[in-house]
GROMACS .gro file of C-alpha atoms in nm:
model
  444
    1MET     CA    1   0.975   0.364   0.001
    2ALA     CA    2   0.738   0.593  -0.043
    3PHE     CA    3   0.754   0.980   0.018
    4GLU     CA    4   1.132   0.847   0.181
    5GLY     CA    5   1.356   1.182   0.057
    6LEU     CA    6   1.044   1.442   0.110
    7SER     CA    7   0.927   1.247   0.464
    8ASP     CA    8   1.342   1.306   0.547
    9LYS     CA    9   1.348   1.667   0.457
   10LEU     CA   10   1.055   1.780   0.607
   11GLN     CA   11   1.108   1.633   0.942
   12GLY     CA   12   1.462   1.793   0.951
   13VAL     CA   13   1.265   2.110   0.891
   14PHE     CA   14   1.064   2.075   1.197
   15LYS     CA   15   1.335   1.885   1.406
   16GLY     CA   16   1.527   2.240   1.358
   17LEU     CA   17   1.214   2.422   1.539
   18LYS     CA   18   1.203   2.253   1.832
   19GLY     CA   19   1.310   2.423   2.140
   20LYS     CA   20   1.183   2.753   2.058
   21GLY     CA   21   0.915   2.893   2.291
   22SER     CA   22   0.784   3.106   2.038
   23LEU     CA   23   0.795   3.167   1.663
   24THR     CA   24   0.887   3.431   1.479
   25GLU     CA   25   0.829   3.546   1.154
   26SER     CA   26   1.185   3.499   1.060
   27ASP     CA   27   1.179   3.142   1.198
   28ILE     CA   28   0.838   3.076   1.022
   29ASN     CA   29   1.023   3.253   0.702
   30LYS     CA   30   1.365   3.027   0.705
   31ALA     CA   31   1.166   2.678   0.809
   32MET     CA   32   0.957   2.784   0.484
   33ARG     CA   33   1.211   2.817   0.258
   34GLU     CA   34   1.305   2.488   0.337
   35VAL     CA   35   0.958   2.309   0.327
   36LYS     CA   36   0.945   2.496  -0.049
   37LEU     CA   37   1.333   2.315  -0.131
   38ALA     CA   38   1.193   1.997  -0.003
   39LEU     CA   39   0.896   2.005  -0.244
   40LEU     CA   40   1.095   2.103  -0.521
   41GLU     CA   41   1.304   1.848  -0.467
   42ALA     CA   42   1.024   1.564  -0.462
   43ASP     CA   43   0.913   1.719  -0.759
   44VAL     CA   44   0.589   1.872  -0.679
   45ASN     CA   45   0.448   2.085  -0.940
   46PHE     CA   46   0.656   2.417  -0.905
   47LYS     CA   47   0.311   2.661  -0.873
   48VAL     CA   48   0.148   2.382  -0.584
   49VAL     CA   49   0.465   2.412  -0.393
   50LYS     CA   50   0.400   2.827  -0.418
   51GLU     CA   51   0.055   2.801  -0.321
   52PHE     CA   52   0.147   2.510  -0.045
   53VAL     CA   53   0.390   2.751   0.096
   54ALA     CA   54   0.204   3.065   0.097
   55SER     CA   55  -0.105   2.876   0.284
   56VAL     CA   56   0.104   2.729   0.552
   57LYS     CA   57   0.320   3.062   0.583
   58GLU     CA   58   0.022   3.238   0.645
   59LYS     CA   59  -0.165   3.020   0.930
   60ALA     CA   60   0.177   2.963   1.110
   61LEU     CA   61   0.152   3.350   1.109
   62GLY     CA   62  -0.189   3.450   1.193
   63GLU     CA   63  -0.259   3.160   1.470
   64GLU     CA   64  -0.182   3.179   1.824
   65VAL     CA   65   0.041   2.891   1.940
   66MET     CA   66  -0.264   2.661   2.101
   67ALA     CA   67  -0.146   2.606   2.511
   68SER     CA   68  -0.084   2.231   2.482
   69LEU     CA   69   0.151   2.217   2.185
   70THR     CA   70   0.473   2.374   2.112
   71PRO     CA   71   0.587   2.594   1.832
   72ALA     CA   72   0.701   2.283   1.595
   73GLN     CA   73   0.394   2.103   1.684
   74GLN     CA   74   0.112   2.382   1.568
   75VAL     CA   75   0.374   2.428   1.278
   76ILE     CA   76   0.344   2.066   1.209
   77LYS     CA   77  -0.009   2.050   1.249
   78ILE     CA   78  -0.061   2.328   1.003
   79VAL     CA   79   0.152   2.121   0.746
   80ASN     CA   80   0.010   1.823   0.817
   81GLU     CA   81  -0.380   1.992   0.731
   82GLU     CA   82  -0.224   2.173   0.432
   83LEU     CA   83  -0.094   1.785   0.319
   84ILE     CA   84  -0.438   1.660   0.312
   85GLU     CA   85  -0.618   1.875   0.131
   86LEU     CA   86  -0.328   1.915  -0.090
   87MET     CA   87  -0.407   1.534  -0.185
   88GLY     CA   88  -0.776   1.583  -0.182
   89GLY     CA   89  -0.917   1.614   0.192
   90THR     CA   90  -1.124   1.248   0.221
   91GLY     CA   91  -1.004   0.934   0.007
   92SER     CA   92  -1.265   0.919  -0.303
   93LYS     CA   93  -1.367   0.622  -0.312
   94LEU     CA   94  -1.499   0.362  -0.600
   95THR     CA   95  -1.862   0.467  -0.702
   96TYR     CA   96  -2.111   0.207  -0.851
   97SER     CA   97  -2.368   0.241  -1.100
   98SER     CA   98  -2.691   0.221  -0.913
   99LYS     CA   99  -2.866   0.027  -1.212
  100GLY     CA  100  -2.623  -0.259  -1.033
  101PHE     CA  101  -2.390  -0.326  -1.285
  102THR     CA  102  -2.104  -0.108  -1.326
  103VAL     CA  103  -1.846  -0.077  -1.580
  104TYR     CA  104  -1.531   0.113  -1.603
  105MET     CA  105  -1.322   0.237  -1.855
  106MET     CA  106  -0.955   0.165  -1.757
  107VAL     CA  107  -0.684   0.456  -1.995
  108GLY     CA  108  -0.305   0.509  -1.950
  109LEU     CA  109  -0.019   0.578  -2.181
  110GLN     CA  110   0.206   0.218  -2.239
  111GLY     CA  111   0.423   0.110  -1.961
  112THR     CA  112   0.240   0.213  -1.645
  113GLY     CA  113   0.092  -0.101  -1.546
  114LYS     CA  114  -0.234  -0.044  -1.710
  115THR     CA  115  -0.333  -0.445  -1.779
  116THR     CA  116  -0.144  -0.513  -1.453
  117THR     CA  117  -0.366  -0.265  -1.226
  118CYS     CA  118  -0.673  -0.403  -1.394
  119GLY     CA  119  -0.626  -0.750  -1.256
  120LYS     CA  120  -0.537  -0.600  -0.882
  121LEU     CA  121  -0.838  -0.424  -0.954
  122ALA     CA  122  -1.050  -0.693  -1.027
  123ALA     CA  123  -0.901  -0.872  -0.698
  124TRP     CA  124  -0.981  -0.611  -0.484
  125LEU     CA  125  -1.341  -0.572  -0.611
  126LYS     CA  126  -1.368  -0.960  -0.514
  127LYS     CA  127  -1.230  -0.878  -0.161
  128ASN     CA  128  -1.507  -0.649  -0.128
  129GLY     CA  129  -1.789  -0.830  -0.229
  130LYS     CA  130  -1.804  -0.760  -0.623
  131LYS     CA  131  -1.802  -0.979  -0.868
  132PRO     CA  132  -1.617  -0.881  -1.159
  133MET     CA  133  -1.509  -0.956  -1.547
  134LEU     CA  134  -1.218  -0.817  -1.746
  135CYS     CA  135  -1.226  -0.744  -2.125
  136ALA     CA  136  -0.985  -0.690  -2.394
  137CYS     CA  137  -0.978  -0.382  -2.595
  138ASP     CA  138  -0.619  -0.303  -2.620
  139VAL     CA  139  -0.619  -0.513  -2.995
  140TYR     CA  140  -0.309  -0.313  -3.063
  141ARG     CA  141   0.027  -0.418  -2.838
  142PRO     CA  142   0.158  -0.789  -2.953
  143ALA     CA  143   0.033  -1.051  -2.664
  144ALA     CA  144  -0.183  -0.752  -2.476
  145ILE     CA  145  -0.470  -1.013  -2.454
  146ASP     CA  146  -0.243  -1.317  -2.381
  147GLN     CA  147  -0.107  -1.063  -2.118
  148LEU     CA  148  -0.473  -0.964  -1.960
  149GLU     CA  149  -0.558  -1.348  -1.969
  150ILE     CA  150  -0.242  -1.436  -1.778
  151VAL     CA  151  -0.322  -1.158  -1.451
  152GLY     CA  152  -0.702  -1.261  -1.529
  153LYS     CA  153  -0.635  -1.649  -1.423
  154SER     CA  154  -0.365  -1.545  -1.139
  155VAL     CA  155  -0.646  -1.337  -0.953
  156ASP     CA  156  -0.927  -1.662  -1.104
  157VAL     CA  157  -1.158  -1.324  -1.274
  158PRO     CA  158  -1.247  -1.428  -1.622
  159VAL     CA  159  -1.173  -1.259  -1.949
  160PHE     CA  160  -1.360  -1.160  -2.222
  161ALA     CA  161  -1.115  -1.149  -2.533
  162ARG     CA  162  -1.182  -1.132  -2.904
  163ARG     CA  163  -0.958  -1.222  -3.188
  164ASP     CA  164  -1.195  -1.205  -3.521
  165THR     CA  165  -1.184  -0.809  -3.487
  166LYS     CA  166  -1.006  -0.520  -3.433
  167ASN     CA  167  -1.299  -0.273  -3.327
  168PRO     CA  168  -1.241  -0.194  -2.940
  169SER     CA  169  -1.619  -0.080  -2.890
  170GLU     CA  170  -1.728  -0.387  -3.071
  171ILE     CA  171  -1.544  -0.601  -2.791
  172ALA     CA  172  -1.650  -0.358  -2.529
  173LYS     CA  173  -2.006  -0.403  -2.606
  174ALA     CA  174  -2.040  -0.765  -2.667
  175ALA     CA  175  -1.851  -0.786  -2.333
  176VAL     CA  176  -2.119  -0.577  -2.168
  177LYS     CA  177  -2.381  -0.827  -2.318
  178GLU     CA  178  -2.213  -1.129  -2.165
  179ALA     CA  179  -2.136  -0.989  -1.822
  180GLU     CA  180  -2.477  -0.900  -1.761
  181ILE     CA  181  -2.572  -1.269  -1.880
  182LYS     CA  182  -2.343  -1.452  -1.676
  183GLY     CA  183  -2.442  -1.227  -1.369
  184TYR     CA  184  -2.152  -1.040  -1.352
  185ASN     CA  185  -2.158  -0.723  -1.182
  186VAL     CA  186  -1.907  -0.520  -1.235
  187LEU     CA  187  -1.685  -0.552  -1.577
  188LEU     CA  188  -1.335  -0.354  -1.623
  189VAL     CA  189  -1.231  -0.247  -1.967
  190ASP     CA  190  -0.860  -0.229  -2.043
  191THR     CA  191  -0.777  -0.018  -2.339
  192ALA     CA  192  -0.521   0.076  -2.535
  193GLY     CA  193  -0.255   0.256  -2.438
  194ARG     CA  194  -0.002   0.476  -2.665
  195LEU     CA  195   0.394   0.626  -2.620
  196GLN     CA  196   0.275   0.953  -2.605
  197ILE     CA  197  -0.090   1.130  -2.612
  198ASP     CA  198  -0.200   1.160  -2.953
  199GLU     CA  199  -0.544   1.249  -3.121
  200GLU     CA  200  -0.603   0.867  -3.326
  201LEU     CA  201  -0.562   0.756  -2.920
  202MET     CA  202  -0.791   0.983  -2.736
  203GLU     CA  203  -1.070   0.996  -3.086
  204GLU     CA  204  -1.039   0.578  -3.011
  205LEU     CA  205  -1.128   0.641  -2.648
  206LYS     CA  206  -1.384   0.942  -2.701
  207VAL     CA  207  -1.604   0.644  -2.901
  208LEU     CA  208  -1.547   0.353  -2.681
  209LYS     CA  209  -1.707   0.643  -2.377
  210LYS     CA  210  -1.975   0.667  -2.611
  211ASP     CA  211  -2.067   0.322  -2.689
  212ILE     CA  212  -2.034   0.120  -2.365
  213LYS     CA  213  -2.120   0.476  -2.124
  214PRO     CA  214  -1.875   0.362  -1.839
  215HIS     CA  215  -1.927   0.471  -1.445
  216GLU     CA  216  -1.606   0.611  -1.407
  217ILE     CA  217  -1.263   0.659  -1.649
  218LEU     CA  218  -0.946   0.504  -1.419
  219LEU     CA  219  -0.713   0.693  -1.553
  220VAL     CA  220  -0.336   0.449  -1.450
  221VAL     CA  221  -0.033   0.656  -1.401
  222ASP     CA  222   0.343   0.624  -1.304
  223ALA     CA  223   0.442   0.746  -0.990
  224LEU     CA  224   0.793   0.745  -1.101
  225THR     CA  225   0.810   0.917  -1.387
  226GLY     CA  226   0.699   1.218  -1.167
  227GLN     CA  227   0.508   1.542  -1.367
  228ASP     CA  228   0.502   1.373  -1.654
  229ALA     CA  229   0.204   1.220  -1.487
  230VAL     CA  230   0.082   1.488  -1.357
  231ASN     CA  231   0.029   1.601  -1.716
  232ALA     CA  232  -0.083   1.331  -1.909
  233ALA     CA  233  -0.343   1.309  -1.585
  234GLU     CA  234  -0.425   1.700  -1.700
  235GLY     CA  235  -0.387   1.574  -2.095
  236PHE     CA  236  -0.638   1.228  -2.078
  237ASN     CA  237  -0.848   1.503  -1.869
  238ASP     CA  238  -0.897   1.771  -2.096
  239ALA     CA  239  -0.969   1.541  -2.363
  240LEU     CA  240  -1.186   1.277  -2.237
  241GLY     CA  241  -1.262   1.346  -1.899
  242ILE     CA  242  -1.141   1.078  -1.636
  243ASP     CA  243  -1.314   1.050  -1.287
  244GLY     CA  244  -0.985   0.914  -1.047
  245ILE     CA  245  -0.657   0.779  -1.066
  246ILE     CA  246  -0.466   0.495  -1.008
  247MET     CA  247  -0.068   0.524  -0.928
  248THR     CA  248   0.127   0.244  -0.973
  249LYS     CA  249   0.449   0.144  -0.798
  250MET     CA  250   0.444   0.436  -0.557
  251ASP     CA  251   0.694   0.192  -0.321
  252GLY     CA  252   0.964   0.273  -0.542
  253ASP     CA  253   0.851   0.608  -0.593
  254SER     CA  254   1.072   0.807  -0.279
  255ARG     CA  255   1.037   1.137  -0.387
  256GLY     CA  256   0.634   1.150  -0.427
  257GLY     CA  257   0.565   1.468  -0.637
  258ALA     CA  258   0.322   1.358  -0.850
  259ALA     CA  259   0.078   1.221  -0.579
  260LEU     CA  260   0.138   1.581  -0.424
  261SER     CA  261   0.062   1.705  -0.710
  262ALA     CA  262  -0.225   1.548  -0.912
  263LYS     CA  263  -0.521   1.656  -0.710
  264LYS     CA  264  -0.421   1.990  -0.728
  265VAL     CA  265  -0.364   2.025  -1.108
  266THR     CA  266  -0.581   1.846  -1.257
  267GLY     CA  267  -0.901   1.819  -1.020
  268ARG     CA  268  -0.952   1.467  -0.975
  269PRO     CA  269  -0.907   1.283  -0.700
  270VAL     CA  270  -0.593   0.944  -0.674
  271LYS     CA  271  -0.823   0.668  -0.577
  272PHE     CA  272  -0.565   0.401  -0.556
  273VAL     CA  273  -0.186   0.316  -0.532
  274GLY     CA  274  -0.024   0.041  -0.599
  275MET     CA  275   0.233  -0.042  -0.336
  276GLY     CA  276   0.433  -0.389  -0.458
  277GLU     CA  277   0.431  -0.641  -0.789
  278LYS     CA  278   0.159  -0.876  -0.623
  279MET     CA  279  -0.130  -0.912  -0.674
  280ASP     CA  280  -0.307  -0.760  -0.331
  281GLU     CA  281  -0.126  -0.450  -0.319
  282LEU     CA  282  -0.321  -0.211  -0.430
  283ASP     CA  283  -0.453   0.077  -0.188
  284GLU     CA  284  -0.753   0.286  -0.137
  285PHE     CA  285  -0.557   0.632  -0.189
  286HIS     CA  286  -0.652   0.787   0.191
  287PRO     CA  287  -0.459   1.156   0.214
  288GLU     CA  288  -0.501   1.189   0.567
  289ARG     CA  289  -0.263   0.861   0.621
  290MET     CA  290  -0.003   0.953   0.333
  291ALA     CA  291   0.016   1.262   0.499
  292SER     CA  292   0.092   1.081   0.834
  293ARG     CA  293   0.356   0.904   0.685
  294ILE     CA  294   0.530   1.158   0.519
  295LEU     CA  295   0.533   1.391   0.843
  296GLY     CA  296   0.711   1.055   1.043
  297MET     CA  297   0.377   0.977   1.244
  298GLY     CA  298   0.330   0.656   1.097
  299ASP     CA  299  -0.056   0.559   1.002
  300MET     CA  300  -0.209   0.286   1.227
  301MET     CA  301  -0.533   0.249   1.101
  302SER     CA  302  -0.368   0.095   0.777
  303LEU     CA  303  -0.186  -0.109   1.019
  304ILE     CA  304  -0.513  -0.252   1.170
  305GLU     CA  305  -0.676  -0.295   0.883
  306LYS     CA  306  -0.380  -0.516   0.760
  307ALA     CA  307  -0.363  -0.678   1.056
  308GLN     CA  308  -0.701  -0.683   1.029
  309GLU     CA  309  -0.760  -0.918   0.625
  310ASP     CA  310  -0.447  -1.151   0.815
  311TYR     CA  311  -0.655  -1.180   1.126
  312ASP     CA  312  -0.752  -1.559   1.177
  313GLU     CA  313  -0.978  -1.541   1.529
  314LYS     CA  314  -0.926  -1.930   1.625
  315LYS     CA  315  -0.573  -1.943   1.555
  316ALA     CA  316  -0.541  -1.608   1.796
  317GLU     CA  317  -0.699  -1.756   2.050
  318GLU     CA  318  -0.544  -2.104   1.996
  319LEU     CA  319  -0.180  -1.913   1.997
  320GLU     CA  320  -0.314  -1.731   2.345
  321ARG     CA  321  -0.421  -2.062   2.493
  322LYS     CA  322  -0.051  -2.212   2.434
  323ILE     CA  323   0.110  -1.912   2.596
  324ARG     CA  324  -0.069  -1.865   2.883
  325LYS     CA  325   0.028  -2.248   2.934
  326ASN     CA  326   0.376  -2.180   2.890
  327LYS     CA  327   0.347  -2.390   2.536
  328PHE     CA  328   0.446  -2.158   2.268
  329THR     CA  329   0.698  -2.367   2.045
  330LEU     CA  330   0.915  -2.331   1.766
  331GLU     CA  331   0.643  -2.412   1.530
  332ASP     CA  332   0.428  -2.145   1.610
  333PHE     CA  333   0.740  -1.929   1.640
  334LEU     CA  334   0.712  -1.980   1.265
  335GLU     CA  335   0.397  -1.922   1.192
  336GLN     CA  336   0.401  -1.558   1.315
  337MET     CA  337   0.686  -1.491   1.124
  338GLY     CA  338   0.444  -1.591   0.866
  339GLN     CA  339   0.181  -1.397   0.958
  340ILE     CA  340   0.424  -1.103   0.964
  341ARG     CA  341   0.485  -1.208   0.629
  342ASN     CA  342   0.201  -1.200   0.508
  343MET     CA  343   0.124  -0.897   0.608
  344GLY     CA  344   0.335  -0.714   0.395
  345GLY     CA  345   0.726  -0.778   0.545
  346ILE     CA  346   0.904  -0.568   0.839
  347ALA     CA  347   0.945  -0.229   0.570
  348LYS     CA  348   0.596  -0.256   0.543
  349LEU     CA  349   0.499  -0.291   0.885
  350LEU     CA  350   0.769   0.012   0.983
  351ASP     CA  351   0.672   0.246   0.771
  352MET     CA  352   0.283   0.224   0.918
  353MET     CA  353   0.409   0.271   1.262
  354PRO     CA  354   0.504   0.622   1.409
  355GLY     CA  355   0.830   0.726   1.446
  356MET     CA  356   0.939   0.396   1.233
  357SER     CA  357   0.914   0.467   0.888
  358ASN     CA  358   1.241   0.668   0.863
  359ASN     CA  359   1.490   0.475   1.148
  360LYS     CA  360   1.774   0.427   0.975
  361ASN     CA  361   1.880   0.227   1.295
  362VAL     CA  362   1.696  -0.092   1.177
  363ASN     CA  363   1.833  -0.335   0.913
  364LEU     CA  364   1.569  -0.401   0.669
  365GLU     CA  365   1.763  -0.674   0.453
  366GLN     CA  366   1.933  -0.837   0.793
  367SER     CA  367   1.638  -0.911   0.925
  368GLU     CA  368   1.416  -1.039   0.617
  369ARG     CA  369   1.759  -1.286   0.533
  370GLU     CA  370   1.723  -1.369   0.914
  371PHE     CA  371   1.372  -1.440   0.870
  372VAL     CA  372   1.444  -1.710   0.562
  373CYS     CA  373   1.772  -1.879   0.762
  374PHE     CA  374   1.561  -1.962   1.065
  375GLU     CA  375   1.235  -2.085   0.834
  376ALA     CA  376   1.510  -2.332   0.706
  377ILE     CA  377   1.665  -2.409   1.045
  378ILE     CA  378   1.305  -2.448   1.203
  379GLN     CA  379   1.216  -2.703   0.893
  380SER     CA  380   1.516  -2.932   0.972
  381MET     CA  381   1.432  -3.033   1.308
  382THR     CA  382   1.161  -3.312   1.419
  383ARG     CA  383   0.886  -3.277   1.527
  384GLU     CA  384   0.952  -3.338   1.864
  385GLU     CA  385   1.263  -3.087   1.864
  386ARG     CA  386   1.051  -2.818   1.727
  387GLU     CA  387   0.762  -2.904   2.045
  388ASN     CA  388   1.038  -2.886   2.311
  389PRO     CA  389   1.377  -2.700   2.228
  390ASN     CA  390   1.466  -2.781   2.554
  391ILE     CA  391   1.652  -3.105   2.397
  392LEU     CA  392   1.828  -2.925   2.145
  393ASN     CA  393   2.186  -3.050   2.233
  394ALA     CA  394   2.498  -2.984   2.087
  395SER     CA  395   2.467  -3.250   1.846
  396ARG     CA  396   2.195  -3.251   1.712
  397ARG     CA  397   2.226  -2.845   1.646
  398ARG     CA  398   2.536  -2.976   1.436
  399ARG     CA  399   2.225  -3.210   1.280
  400ILE     CA  400   2.003  -2.914   1.170
  401ALA     CA  401   2.331  -2.707   1.051
  402ALA     CA  402   2.407  -2.946   0.850
  403GLY     CA  403   2.071  -3.020   0.751
  404SER     CA  404   1.956  -2.665   0.653
  405GLY     CA  405   2.299  -2.512   0.512
  406GLN     CA  406   2.307  -2.287   0.838
  407THR     CA  407   2.532  -2.236   1.107
  408VAL     CA  408   2.550  -2.380   1.477
  409GLN     CA  409   2.544  -1.962   1.552
  410LYS     CA  410   2.237  -1.943   1.365
  411ILE     CA  411   2.081  -2.205   1.580
  412ASN     CA  412   2.159  -2.025   1.868
  413THR     CA  413   1.992  -1.678   1.798
  414LEU     CA  414   1.683  -1.878   1.649
  415ILE     CA  415   1.682  -2.021   1.967
  416LYS     CA  416   1.759  -1.632   2.156
  417ARG     CA  417   1.565  -1.483   1.957
  418TYR     CA  418   1.203  -1.774   2.044
  419GLU     CA  419   1.292  -1.706   2.439
  420GLU     CA  420   1.284  -1.363   2.358
  421SER     CA  421   0.907  -1.373   2.129
  422ARG     CA  422   0.761  -1.631   2.408
  423LYS     CA  423   0.907  -1.376   2.712
  424MET     CA  424   0.722  -1.078   2.532
  425MET     CA  425   0.393  -1.256   2.431
  426LYS     CA  426   0.410  -1.367   2.799
  427SER     CA  427   0.436  -1.072   2.940
  428MET     CA  428   0.147  -0.915   2.651
  429MET     CA  429  -0.118  -1.125   2.845
  430ASN     CA  430  -0.384  -0.959   3.049
  431PRO     CA  431  -0.433  -1.104   3.343
  432ARG     CA  432  -0.795  -1.020   3.319
  433GLY     CA  433  -0.879  -1.133   2.980
  434SER     CA  434  -0.780  -1.185   2.569
  435ALA     CA  435  -0.441  -1.009   2.480
  436LYS     CA  436  -0.338  -0.693   2.407
  437LEU     CA  437  -0.211  -0.828   2.039
  438ASN     CA  438  -0.577  -0.966   1.995
  439ARG     CA  439  -0.734  -0.692   2.079
  440MET     CA  440  -0.510  -0.455   1.882
  441PHE     CA  441  -0.616  -0.740   1.593
  442ARG     CA  442  -0.945  -0.587   1.618
  443GLY     CA  443  -0.955  -0.228   1.601
  444PHE     CA  444  -0.919  -0.169   1.971
   0.00000   0.00000   0.00000
């Protein structure tokens, strides 16, 4: 989970401040030492840590504690504001050419997930009303063109490729013409990477930049490499000039130092973060939301947006009618489990919920396995049994257990969970109108 280690340590620091009627300089100094160690352990750049801690300390000592806040809350407020500023303040969005046709040049070292990220970004652009095309300009790595074509097919985006030349500029210029002729309004150019930054690579990229004049150059870096990712960003920016950073594998980086250091060190914003292997798991980077997650305050805006993406109003209204008429079936229960999966599963939902991101009492693996078991059990039932679980006597349960490969005890657990969900949904219904869950999905 992203920032898990840092989040645990920072929340431990704030816990130690709770209960104090006022903060002394000694309290602040002790807390800041712990914050400094937490950031360094998270692999945040040393100079960045030094400036961050100094700024927080100055504000914590210089401000009077607000009447409505405890001292611990005041420090959290200051740290939250400084974290947001450190990561770039407001989110930096992808920009488009005013000419109506936009070219993005994707650059990065080998192994960062650049080609896959091209596909993810193309999928994101499609979802946001654009008509993208991919261009294969990695002419050196074996099967690089084949990989991009597979990625393009998976997101239903065309790929322009030529195998008759090794000249990236020639390929890219031809791709620009092809895209414009066929009515595509965005071209993503996948360039060649290297194991490390070298003069030959940079010269090739500079020529390509001059020839196709990209609207933005986006650098793809691997969050798991920590400060190496930040150093790579600094090197690319100095030699080529980049407009934004896409940080991959953020879901597997429990430290988060690269995301916290990148903007301060390079002056260039993180625009997207890869949060999983699926092609739709590329998220816009919002500093204020990320800071909130780090401090254990959740990310309700992202949770609501995710719910809205997967929200089917007709299905929700039908579900509401069923609940009101007490006709919520096991089929509906199975569909609701599917909705949770579509939203990223239990782990990702908890990561966005205030106070739940580091809840060690929640056994996520067990919960996910339980979902799989329940699905197998329900699919082994007849239509009549799904619609009316009351008829599930002992012999029916034994038959379902044999058909699903589960135990009768698991079936009993499923029925218990189903009854609990049915009662909970019934209680959530507002007597004067729509369901509270509906209202959350609509963003209220």
